[in-house]
PDB file of C-alpha atoms and ligand atoms in Angstrom:
ATOM      1  CA  MET A   1      -0.650  92.885 149.649  1.00  0.00           C
ATOM      2  CA  MET A   2      -0.055  96.016 147.601  1.00  0.00           C
ATOM      3  CA  ASP A   3      -2.753  98.665 147.701  1.00  0.00           C
ATOM      4  CA  PHE A   4      -2.401 101.920 145.768  1.00  0.00           C
ATOM      5  CA  THR A   5      -5.847 103.264 146.652  1.00  0.00           C
ATOM      6  CA  GLY A   6      -5.868 107.076 146.827  1.00  0.00           C
ATOM      7  CA  LYS A   7      -2.408 107.289 145.281  1.00  0.00           C
ATOM      8  CA  THR A   8      -1.395 109.050 142.062  1.00  0.00           C
ATOM      9  CA  TYR A   9       1.226 107.858 139.593  1.00  0.00           C
ATOM     10  CA  ILE A  10       2.683 109.182 136.363  1.00  0.00           C
ATOM     11  CA  VAL A  11       3.712 106.595 133.762  1.00  0.00           C
ATOM     12  CA  THR A  12       5.526 107.501 130.544  1.00  0.00           C
ATOM     13  CA  GLY A  13       5.238 105.260 127.511  1.00  0.00           C
ATOM     14  CA  ALA A  14       1.771 104.340 128.817  1.00  0.00           C
ATOM     15  CA  SER A  15       0.266 103.604 125.387  1.00  0.00           C
ATOM     16  CA  SER A  16       2.163 100.366 124.724  1.00  0.00           C
ATOM     17  CA  GLY A  17       4.150  97.475 126.135  1.00  0.00           C
ATOM     18  CA  ILE A  18       5.797  97.817 129.527  1.00  0.00           C
ATOM     19  CA  GLY A  19       4.438 101.308 130.299  1.00  0.00           C
ATOM     20  CA  LEU A  20       0.899 100.228 129.411  1.00  0.00           C
ATOM     21  CA  SER A  21       1.202  97.157 131.628  1.00  0.00           C
ATOM     22  CA  CYS A  22       2.489  99.337 134.500  1.00  0.00           C
ATOM     23  CA  ALA A  23      -0.474 101.698 134.099  1.00  0.00           C
ATOM     24  CA  GLU A  24      -2.940  98.787 134.012  1.00  0.00           C
ATOM     25  CA  GLN A  25      -1.431  97.154 137.108  1.00  0.00           C
ATOM     26  CA  ILE A  26      -1.424 100.410 139.096  1.00  0.00           C
ATOM     27  CA  ILE A  27      -5.110 100.928 138.237  1.00  0.00           C
ATOM     28  CA  SER A  28      -5.932  97.319 139.202  1.00  0.00           C
ATOM     29  CA  LEU A  29      -4.246  97.983 142.577  1.00  0.00           C
ATOM     30  CA  GLY A  30      -6.513 100.995 143.132  1.00  0.00           C
ATOM     31  CA  GLY A  31      -4.244 103.843 142.010  1.00  0.00           C
ATOM     32  CA  HIS A  32      -4.833 106.757 139.645  1.00  0.00           C
ATOM     33  CA  VAL A  33      -2.574 106.996 136.581  1.00  0.00           C
ATOM     34  CA  THR A  34      -1.572 109.930 134.446  1.00  0.00           C
ATOM     35  CA  GLY A  35      -0.175 108.437 131.253  1.00  0.00           C
ATOM     36  CA  VAL A  36       2.296 110.316 129.065  1.00  0.00           C
ATOM     37  CA  ASP A  37       2.922 109.127 125.519  1.00  0.00           C
ATOM     38  CA  LYS A  38       3.528 110.545 122.078  1.00  0.00           C
ATOM     39  CA  ASN A  39       0.704 108.270 120.890  1.00  0.00           C
ATOM     40  CA  GLU A  40      -2.985 108.193 121.809  1.00  0.00           C
ATOM     41  CA  ALA A  41      -4.276 106.682 125.046  1.00  0.00           C
ATOM     42  CA  ALA A  42      -4.657 102.895 125.205  1.00  0.00           C
ATOM     43  CA  ILE A  43      -6.695 102.948 128.427  1.00  0.00           C
ATOM     44  CA  ASP A  44     -10.212 104.312 128.792  1.00  0.00           C
ATOM     45  CA  GLU A  45     -11.045 104.342 132.503  1.00  0.00           C
ATOM     46  CA  ALA A  46     -12.091 106.899 135.103  1.00  0.00           C
ATOM     47  CA  SER A  47      -8.835 106.429 137.004  1.00  0.00           C
ATOM     48  CA  TYR A  48      -6.738 107.154 133.907  1.00  0.00           C
ATOM     49  CA  GLU A  49      -5.854 110.511 132.374  1.00  0.00           C
ATOM     50  CA  HIS A  50      -3.731 110.854 129.236  1.00  0.00           C
ATOM     51  CA  PHE A  51      -1.293 113.508 128.081  1.00  0.00           C
ATOM     52  CA  ARG A  52      -0.264 113.102 124.456  1.00  0.00           C
ATOM     53  CA  MET A  53       3.178 114.704 124.387  1.00  0.00           C
ATOM     54  CA  SER A  54       6.869 113.892 124.165  1.00  0.00           C
ATOM     55  CA  VAL A  55       9.075 113.256 127.186  1.00  0.00           C
ATOM     56  CA  THR A  56      11.585 115.530 125.460  1.00  0.00           C
ATOM     57  CA  ASP A  57       9.285 118.580 125.705  1.00  0.00           C
ATOM     58  CA  GLU A  58      10.325 120.356 128.907  1.00  0.00           C
ATOM     59  CA  SER A  59       7.565 122.981 128.994  1.00  0.00           C
ATOM     60  CA  ALA A  60       4.883 120.333 128.303  1.00  0.00           C
ATOM     61  CA  ILE A  61       6.289 118.263 131.195  1.00  0.00           C
ATOM     62  CA  GLU A  62       6.190 121.255 133.555  1.00  0.00           C
ATOM     63  CA  ASN A  63       2.577 122.023 132.576  1.00  0.00           C
ATOM     64  CA  MET A  64       1.521 118.369 132.870  1.00  0.00           C
ATOM     65  CA  VAL A  65       3.040 118.005 136.360  1.00  0.00           C
ATOM     66  CA  ASN A  66       1.347 121.242 137.499  1.00  0.00           C
ATOM     67  CA  THR A  67      -2.006 120.026 136.125  1.00  0.00           C
ATOM     68  CA  VAL A  68      -1.668 116.685 137.933  1.00  0.00           C
ATOM     69  CA  LEU A  69      -0.771 118.464 141.178  1.00  0.00           C
ATOM     70  CA  ASP A  70      -3.728 120.884 140.843  1.00  0.00           C
ATOM     71  CA  LYS A  71      -6.110 117.961 140.337  1.00  0.00           C
ATOM     72  CA  ASN A  72      -4.682 115.314 142.640  1.00  0.00           C
ATOM     73  CA  GLY A  73      -2.616 117.307 145.138  1.00  0.00           C
ATOM     74  CA  GLN A  74       0.261 114.842 145.133  1.00  0.00           C
ATOM     75  CA  ILE A  75       2.355 112.459 143.042  1.00  0.00           C
ATOM     76  CA  ASN A  76       3.260 109.200 144.778  1.00  0.00           C
ATOM     77  CA  GLY A  77       5.293 107.597 142.031  1.00  0.00           C
ATOM     78  CA  LEU A  78       6.786 108.014 138.580  1.00  0.00           C
ATOM     79  CA  VAL A  79       7.549 105.251 136.073  1.00  0.00           C
ATOM     80  CA  ASN A  80       9.824 106.290 133.196  1.00  0.00           C
ATOM     81  CA  ALA A  81       9.069 103.652 130.561  1.00  0.00           C
ATOM     82  CA  ALA A  82       8.994 105.705 127.333  1.00  0.00           C
ATOM     83  CA  GLY A  83      11.847 104.644 125.117  1.00  0.00           C
ATOM     84  CA  ILE A  84      12.946 103.935 121.589  1.00  0.00           C
ATOM     85  CA  TRP A  85      15.297 101.443 119.941  1.00  0.00           C
ATOM     86  CA  GLY A  86      18.478 102.731 118.356  1.00  0.00           C
ATOM     87  CA  SER A  87      19.405 103.065 114.722  1.00  0.00           C
ATOM     88  CA  GLY A  88      20.638  99.437 114.531  1.00  0.00           C
ATOM     89  CA  LYS A  89      23.954 100.247 112.826  1.00  0.00           C
ATOM     90  CA  PRO A  90      27.615 100.064 113.821  1.00  0.00           C
ATOM     91  CA  PHE A  91      28.452 103.262 115.702  1.00  0.00           C
ATOM     92  CA  TYR A  92      30.783 104.429 112.914  1.00  0.00           C
ATOM     93  CA  GLU A  93      27.837 104.575 110.522  1.00  0.00           C
ATOM     94  CA  MET A  94      25.381 106.301 112.866  1.00  0.00           C
ATOM     95  CA  GLU A  95      24.150 109.763 111.990  1.00  0.00           C
ATOM     96  CA  SER A  96      24.792 112.145 114.871  1.00  0.00           C
ATOM     97  CA  GLU A  97      21.141 113.339 114.737  1.00  0.00           C
ATOM     98  CA  ALA A  98      19.914 109.744 115.174  1.00  0.00           C
ATOM     99  CA  PHE A  99      22.336 109.213 118.078  1.00  0.00           C
ATOM    100  CA  GLN A 100      21.148 112.437 119.707  1.00  0.00           C
ATOM    101  CA  ASN A 101      17.495 111.468 119.276  1.00  0.00           C
ATOM    102  CA  VAL A 102      18.001 108.182 121.165  1.00  0.00           C
ATOM    103  CA  MET A 103      19.792 110.024 123.968  1.00  0.00           C
ATOM    104  CA  ASP A 104      17.072 112.703 124.076  1.00  0.00           C
ATOM    105  CA  VAL A 105      14.189 110.224 124.464  1.00  0.00           C
ATOM    106  CA  ASN A 106      15.828 107.452 126.520  1.00  0.00           C
ATOM    107  CA  LEU A 107      18.049 109.556 128.789  1.00  0.00           C
ATOM    108  CA  LYS A 108      17.065 113.230 128.752  1.00  0.00           C
ATOM    109  CA  GLY A 109      13.377 112.253 128.917  1.00  0.00           C
ATOM    110  CA  VAL A 110      14.044 110.386 132.175  1.00  0.00           C
ATOM    111  CA  PHE A 111      16.014 113.357 133.514  1.00  0.00           C
ATOM    112  CA  LEU A 112      13.330 115.933 132.656  1.00  0.00           C
ATOM    113  CA  MET A 113      10.387 113.885 133.940  1.00  0.00           C
ATOM    114  CA  SER A 114      12.229 113.038 137.169  1.00  0.00           C
ATOM    115  CA  LYS A 115      13.311 116.648 137.696  1.00  0.00           C
ATOM    116  CA  TYR A 116       9.778 118.089 137.678  1.00  0.00           C
ATOM    117  CA  VAL A 117       8.116 115.184 139.498  1.00  0.00           C
ATOM    118  CA  SER A 118      10.755 114.976 142.229  1.00  0.00           C
ATOM    119  CA  LYS A 119      10.276 118.665 143.099  1.00  0.00           C
ATOM    120  CA  ALA A 120       6.675 117.838 144.061  1.00  0.00           C
ATOM    121  CA  MET A 121       7.735 114.684 145.931  1.00  0.00           C
ATOM    122  CA  MET A 122      10.445 116.566 147.861  1.00  0.00           C
ATOM    123  CA  LEU A 123       7.822 118.852 149.419  1.00  0.00           C
ATOM    124  CA  ARG A 124       6.034 115.789 150.869  1.00  0.00           C
ATOM    125  CA  LYS A 125       9.277 113.949 151.694  1.00  0.00           C
ATOM    126  CA  LYS A 126       7.957 110.778 150.064  1.00  0.00           C
ATOM    127  CA  GLY A 127       8.023 109.183 146.641  1.00  0.00           C
ATOM    128  CA  LYS A 128       9.164 106.458 144.278  1.00  0.00           C
ATOM    129  CA  ILE A 129      10.800 106.752 140.875  1.00  0.00           C
ATOM    130  CA  VAL A 130      11.293 103.669 138.699  1.00  0.00           C
ATOM    131  CA  ASN A 131      13.253 103.940 135.463  1.00  0.00           C
ATOM    132  CA  ILE A 132      13.168 101.244 132.786  1.00  0.00           C
ATOM    133  CA  SER A 133      16.744 100.485 131.777  1.00  0.00           C
ATOM    134  CA  CYS A 134      17.735  97.362 129.822  1.00  0.00           C
ATOM    135  CA  ILE A 135      20.018  94.320 129.770  1.00  0.00           C
ATOM    136  CA  ARG A 136      21.800  96.368 127.084  1.00  0.00           C
ATOM    137  CA  ALA A 137      23.296  98.524 129.830  1.00  0.00           C
ATOM    138  CA  ALA A 138      25.376  95.462 130.776  1.00  0.00           C
ATOM    139  CA  VAL A 139      25.433  92.814 128.019  1.00  0.00           C
ATOM    140  CA  PHE A 140      26.096  93.927 124.462  1.00  0.00           C
ATOM    141  CA  ARG A 141      25.673  92.895 120.851  1.00  0.00           C
ATOM    142  CA  ASN A 142      26.804  94.626 117.680  1.00  0.00           C
ATOM    143  CA  ASN A 143      24.975  97.642 116.293  1.00  0.00           C
ATOM    144  CA  MET A 144      23.571  99.099 119.491  1.00  0.00           C
ATOM    145  CA  ALA A 145      26.027 101.788 120.632  1.00  0.00           C
ATOM    146  CA  ASP A 146      23.374 104.548 120.739  1.00  0.00           C
ATOM    147  CA  TYR A 147      20.793 102.469 122.617  1.00  0.00           C
ATOM    148  CA  ALA A 148      23.349 100.848 124.974  1.00  0.00           C
ATOM    149  CA  ALA A 149      24.877 104.248 125.790  1.00  0.00           C
ATOM    150  CA  SER A 150      21.457 105.677 126.649  1.00  0.00           C
ATOM    151  CA  LYS A 151      20.535 102.733 128.899  1.00  0.00           C
ATOM    152  CA  GLY A 152      23.935 102.595 130.622  1.00  0.00           C
ATOM    153  CA  ALA A 153      23.474 106.256 131.390  1.00  0.00           C
ATOM    154  CA  VAL A 154      19.991 105.601 132.769  1.00  0.00           C
ATOM    155  CA  VAL A 155      21.478 103.071 135.213  1.00  0.00           C
ATOM    156  CA  SER A 156      24.204 105.511 136.326  1.00  0.00           C
ATOM    157  CA  MET A 157      21.759 108.398 136.574  1.00  0.00           C
ATOM    158  CA  THR A 158      19.380 106.252 138.636  1.00  0.00           C
ATOM    159  CA  SER A 159      22.070 105.745 141.295  1.00  0.00           C
ATOM    160  CA  ALA A 160      23.129 109.407 141.216  1.00  0.00           C
ATOM    161  CA  MET A 161      19.524 110.620 141.486  1.00  0.00           C
ATOM    162  CA  ALA A 162      18.943 108.177 144.346  1.00  0.00           C
ATOM    163  CA  LEU A 163      21.699 109.899 146.345  1.00  0.00           C
ATOM    164  CA  ASP A 164      20.330 113.386 145.634  1.00  0.00           C
ATOM    165  CA  LEU A 165      16.846 112.305 146.725  1.00  0.00           C
ATOM    166  CA  ALA A 166      17.730 110.052 149.676  1.00  0.00           C
ATOM    167  CA  PRO A 167      17.467 112.948 152.197  1.00  0.00           C
ATOM    168  CA  TYR A 168      13.906 113.479 150.957  1.00  0.00           C
ATOM    169  CA  ASN A 169      12.784 109.866 151.497  1.00  0.00           C
ATOM    170  CA  ILE A 170      12.410 109.323 147.752  1.00  0.00           C
ATOM    171  CA  GLN A 171      13.635 105.987 146.422  1.00  0.00           C
ATOM    172  CA  VAL A 172      14.921 105.752 142.839  1.00  0.00           C
ATOM    173  CA  ASN A 173      15.554 102.377 141.193  1.00  0.00           C
ATOM    174  CA  SER A 174      15.632 100.939 137.700  1.00  0.00           C
ATOM    175  CA  VAL A 175      14.398  97.697 136.168  1.00  0.00           C
ATOM    176  CA  ALA A 176      16.409  96.086 133.375  1.00  0.00           C
ATOM    177  CA  PRO A 177      14.117  93.979 131.189  1.00  0.00           C
ATOM    178  CA  GLY A 178      15.468  91.242 128.968  1.00  0.00           C
ATOM    179  CA  PHE A 179      13.799  90.149 125.696  1.00  0.00           C
ATOM    180  CA  THR A 180      10.223  91.290 126.216  1.00  0.00           C
ATOM    181  CA  TYR A 181       7.315  90.977 123.792  1.00  0.00           C
ATOM    182  CA  THR A 182       6.062  94.560 123.273  1.00  0.00           C
ATOM    183  CA  GLY A 183       5.314  97.047 120.508  1.00  0.00           C
ATOM    184  CA  MET A 184       9.070  97.647 120.217  1.00  0.00           C
ATOM    185  CA  THR A 185       9.916  93.985 119.588  1.00  0.00           C
ATOM    186  CA  ALA A 186       6.737  92.377 118.183  1.00  0.00           C
ATOM    187  CA  ALA A 187       7.942  92.614 114.577  1.00  0.00           C
ATOM    188  CA  SER A 188      11.070  90.583 115.458  1.00  0.00           C
ATOM    189  CA  PHE A 189       9.509  88.080 117.851  1.00  0.00           C
ATOM    190  CA  ASP A 190       6.541  87.397 115.554  1.00  0.00           C
ATOM    191  CA  ASN A 191       9.118  85.683 113.335  1.00  0.00           C
ATOM    192  CA  PRO A 192       9.134  82.103 114.761  1.00  0.00           C
ATOM    193  CA  GLU A 193      12.862  81.658 113.998  1.00  0.00           C
ATOM    194  CA  VAL A 194      13.850  84.824 115.863  1.00  0.00           C
ATOM    195  CA  LYS A 195      11.578  83.862 118.760  1.00  0.00           C
ATOM    196  CA  GLU A 196      13.085  80.373 118.996  1.00  0.00           C
ATOM    197  CA  GLN A 197      16.670  81.651 118.762  1.00  0.00           C
ATOM    198  CA  SER A 198      15.993  84.266 121.423  1.00  0.00           C
ATOM    199  CA  GLU A 199      14.320  81.804 123.765  1.00  0.00           C
ATOM    200  CA  LYS A 200      17.374  79.523 123.533  1.00  0.00           C
ATOM    201  CA  LEU A 201      19.403  82.392 125.039  1.00  0.00           C
ATOM    202  CA  ILE A 202      17.080  82.790 128.027  1.00  0.00           C
ATOM    203  CA  PRO A 203      17.644  80.381 130.951  1.00  0.00           C
ATOM    204  CA  ASN A 204      13.938  80.578 131.870  1.00  0.00           C
ATOM    205  CA  GLY A 205      13.210  79.426 128.301  1.00  0.00           C
ATOM    206  CA  ARG A 206      10.627  82.005 127.291  1.00  0.00           C
ATOM    207  CA  LEU A 207      10.315  85.618 126.260  1.00  0.00           C
ATOM    208  CA  GLY A 208       9.281  88.107 128.921  1.00  0.00           C
ATOM    209  CA  MET A 209       5.782  89.543 128.741  1.00  0.00           C
ATOM    210  CA  PRO A 210       5.051  93.145 129.804  1.00  0.00           C
ATOM    211  CA  LYS A 211       3.485  91.905 133.055  1.00  0.00           C
ATOM    212  CA  ASP A 212       6.743  90.120 133.980  1.00  0.00           C
ATOM    213  CA  ILE A 213       8.369  93.553 134.030  1.00  0.00           C
ATOM    214  CA  SER A 214       5.516  95.646 135.417  1.00  0.00           C
ATOM    215  CA  SER A 215       5.166  93.269 138.395  1.00  0.00           C
ATOM    216  CA  VAL A 216       8.731  94.152 139.441  1.00  0.00           C
ATOM    217  CA  VAL A 217       7.913  97.828 138.921  1.00  0.00           C
ATOM    218  CA  MET A 218       4.870  97.458 141.243  1.00  0.00           C
ATOM    219  CA  PHE A 219       7.156  96.096 143.970  1.00  0.00           C
ATOM    220  CA  LEU A 220       9.524  99.053 143.498  1.00  0.00           C
ATOM    221  CA  LEU A 221       6.593 101.505 143.673  1.00  0.00           C
ATOM    222  CA  SER A 222       5.284  99.915 146.856  1.00  0.00           C
ATOM    223  CA  GLU A 223       6.338 100.291 150.473  1.00  0.00           C
ATOM    224  CA  MET A 224       7.706  96.739 150.326  1.00  0.00           C
ATOM    225  CA  SER A 225      10.864  98.139 148.698  1.00  0.00           C
ATOM    226  CA  ASP A 226      11.373 101.151 150.992  1.00  0.00           C
ATOM    227  CA  TYR A 227      14.923 100.041 151.878  1.00  0.00           C
ATOM    228  CA  MET A 228      16.017  99.729 148.220  1.00  0.00           C
ATOM    229  CA  THR A 229      17.402 102.735 146.392  1.00  0.00           C
ATOM    230  CA  GLY A 230      19.851 103.368 143.564  1.00  0.00           C
ATOM    231  CA  THR A 231      19.640  99.754 142.382  1.00  0.00           C
ATOM    232  CA  ASN A 232      19.173  98.246 138.929  1.00  0.00           C
ATOM    233  CA  VAL A 233      17.013  95.099 139.123  1.00  0.00           C
ATOM    234  CA  PHE A 234      17.232  92.634 136.228  1.00  0.00           C
ATOM    235  CA  ALA A 235      13.974  91.035 135.062  1.00  0.00           C
ATOM    236  CA  ASP A 236      15.372  88.977 132.195  1.00  0.00           C
ATOM    237  CA  GLY A 237      14.724  85.275 132.852  1.00  0.00           C
ATOM    238  CA  GLY A 238      18.389  84.950 133.824  1.00  0.00           C
ATOM    239  CA  TYR A 239      19.827  86.227 130.516  1.00  0.00           C
ATOM    240  CA  HIS A 240      22.572  88.466 131.900  1.00  0.00           C
ATOM    241  CA  ILE A 241      24.048  85.960 134.359  1.00  0.00           C
ATOM    242  CA  GLN A 242      25.321  83.697 131.543  1.00  0.00           C
ATOM    243  CA  LYS A 243      28.733  83.813 129.941  1.00  0.00           C
TER     244      LYS A 243
HETATM  245  N1  NAD B 301      10.824  95.208 124.770  1.00  0.00           N
HETATM  246  C1  NAD B 301      12.013  94.874 125.204  1.00  0.00           C
HETATM  247  O1  NAD B 301      12.539  93.770 124.898  1.00  0.00           O
HETATM  248  C2  NAD B 301      12.770  95.800 126.114  1.00  0.00           C
HETATM  249  C3  NAD B 301      13.906  95.303 126.742  1.00  0.00           C
HETATM  250  C4  NAD B 301      14.601  96.145 127.600  1.00  0.00           C
HETATM  251  C5  NAD B 301      14.184  97.432 127.827  1.00  0.00           C
HETATM  252  N2  NAD B 301      13.071  97.886 127.197  1.00  0.00           N
HETATM  253  C6  NAD B 301      12.660  99.267 127.501  1.00  0.00           C
HETATM  254  O2  NAD B 301      11.341  99.262 127.987  1.00  0.00           O
HETATM  255  C7  NAD B 301      10.765 100.554 127.764  1.00  0.00           C
HETATM  256  C8  NAD B 301       9.389 100.362 127.179  1.00  0.00           C
HETATM  257  O3  NAD B 301       9.519  99.826 125.867  1.00  0.00           O
HETATM  258  P1  NAD B 301       8.522  98.739 125.261  1.00  0.00           P
HETATM  259  O4  NAD B 301       9.325  97.540 124.945  1.00  0.00           O
HETATM  260  O5  NAD B 301       7.322  98.613 126.118  1.00  0.00           O
HETATM  261  O6  NAD B 301       8.223  99.458 123.855  1.00  0.00           O
HETATM  262  P2  NAD B 301       6.886 100.011 123.212  1.00  0.00           P
HETATM  263  O7  NAD B 301       7.315 100.561 121.913  1.00  0.00           O
HETATM  264  O8  NAD B 301       5.829  98.955 123.240  1.00  0.00           O
HETATM  265  O9  NAD B 301       6.444 101.194 124.201  1.00  0.00           O
HETATM  266  C9  NAD B 301       7.165 102.397 124.280  1.00  0.00           C
HETATM  267  C10 NAD B 301       6.178 103.546 124.386  1.00  0.00           C
HETATM  268  O10 NAD B 301       6.949 104.757 124.531  1.00  0.00           O
HETATM  269  C11 NAD B 301       6.341 105.744 123.742  1.00  0.00           C
HETATM  270  N3  NAD B 301       7.319 106.774 123.385  1.00  0.00           N
HETATM  271  C12 NAD B 301       8.389 106.651 122.563  1.00  0.00           C
HETATM  272  N4  NAD B 301       9.027 107.822 122.449  1.00  0.00           N
HETATM  273  C13 NAD B 301       8.339 108.720 123.203  1.00  0.00           C
HETATM  274  C14 NAD B 301       8.494 110.095 123.489  1.00  0.00           C
HETATM  275  N5  NAD B 301       9.486 110.817 122.951  1.00  0.00           N
HETATM  276  N6  NAD B 301       7.612 110.686 124.333  1.00  0.00           N
HETATM  277  C15 NAD B 301       6.579 109.982 124.862  1.00  0.00           C
HETATM  278  N7  NAD B 301       6.377 108.689 124.615  1.00  0.00           N
HETATM  279  C16 NAD B 301       7.246 108.053 123.802  1.00  0.00           C
HETATM  280  C17 NAD B 301       5.822 104.998 122.515  1.00  0.00           C
HETATM  281  O11 NAD B 301       4.830 105.736 121.822  1.00  0.00           O
HETATM  282  C18 NAD B 301       5.309 103.715 123.130  1.00  0.00           C
HETATM  283  O12 NAD B 301       3.945 103.822 123.485  1.00  0.00           O
HETATM  284  C19 NAD B 301      11.748 101.295 126.843  1.00  0.00           C
HETATM  285  O13 NAD B 301      12.492 102.213 127.617  1.00  0.00           O
HETATM  286  C20 NAD B 301      12.636 100.194 126.308  1.00  0.00           C
HETATM  287  O14 NAD B 301      13.903 100.674 125.966  1.00  0.00           O
HETATM  288  C21 NAD B 301      12.346  97.106 126.355  1.00  0.00           C
END
C-alpha cells in the first residue's frame, strides 16, 4: 500500500482538525512532516517539525521552505489545510476588512505556500499539492459569501496551478470536505440538535471525521493518483449530489 518512508511533506493547519489528521497519517505512513500553523504544535514526534506562523506571511513562508530544504533536501508534497470560517453575515453587512481576511488566509495563503514549495518541486520534476476546498465552493447557504468566494477560488486556482505545473510532473488537486467534526465546527456539532439536523442532510447519515478527509488526501499525495491533476474531489458523504 502507501509508503511515505524517506519523504518530506509540508502541512498547513497542522495543529487541528483536517490538517492535524493529514500530518498524523503521513507520519504513520513513514513520512516526515513540517507543520505550519498559527497555533502551537499538536504533535510531539521525531518525524514532526513545527513552524508557528501565518500562511499569510510571505517572508516567513520563504524562510520556512528554505529551512526545510536545507534539512531534508526535498519536498515531496504540500497539503494546504489552514483555513478560517467567514464572518457569518449576509454579504451586504460584511466589513471589507473581514472579507479581505478570509480571502488572505483561505486563498492567498494557498497561493503563497504553493508558490514557494512548487519552485523546489520543479527542480526535481516531481511533487504533489493538495488543497482543502469545501462543498461551499459548489453548494451554498445564506451568510457565507466571503467563505464561499474563497473556496470557489481555491477550486479554480487548483485547476489553473495544475496546468502551470503539469510540465514539471507536479500534480495539484483539491479535496472538498462536507460537514466535518473539527476545531472549526465542534461548537456547532456539539449541539445535539445541530448534529441531528446536519446528519439528516448527509446521505451517508453521519458527520465526517478528520480521517475521512485525510484518507483522501493520502491517496492524492501518493503515486496511486499520478494520473489525476486539476481535480476537486468531494469527500462529503454524498451531500453535494442531492437537490
Ligand atoms: N470542518 C469542516 O466542516 C470543513 C468543511 C469543508 C472544508 N473545511 C476546510 O478544511 C480546512 C481545515 O479546517 P478544519 O475544519 O480542520 O478547522 P480547524 O479550525 O480545526 O483547523 C484549521 C487550522 O488552521 C489554522 N490556521 C487558521 N488560520 C491560519 C493562518 N493564517 N496561518 C496558519 N494557520 C492557520 C488554525 O490554527 C487551525 O489549527 C479549512 O480550509 C476549512 O475551510 C472544513
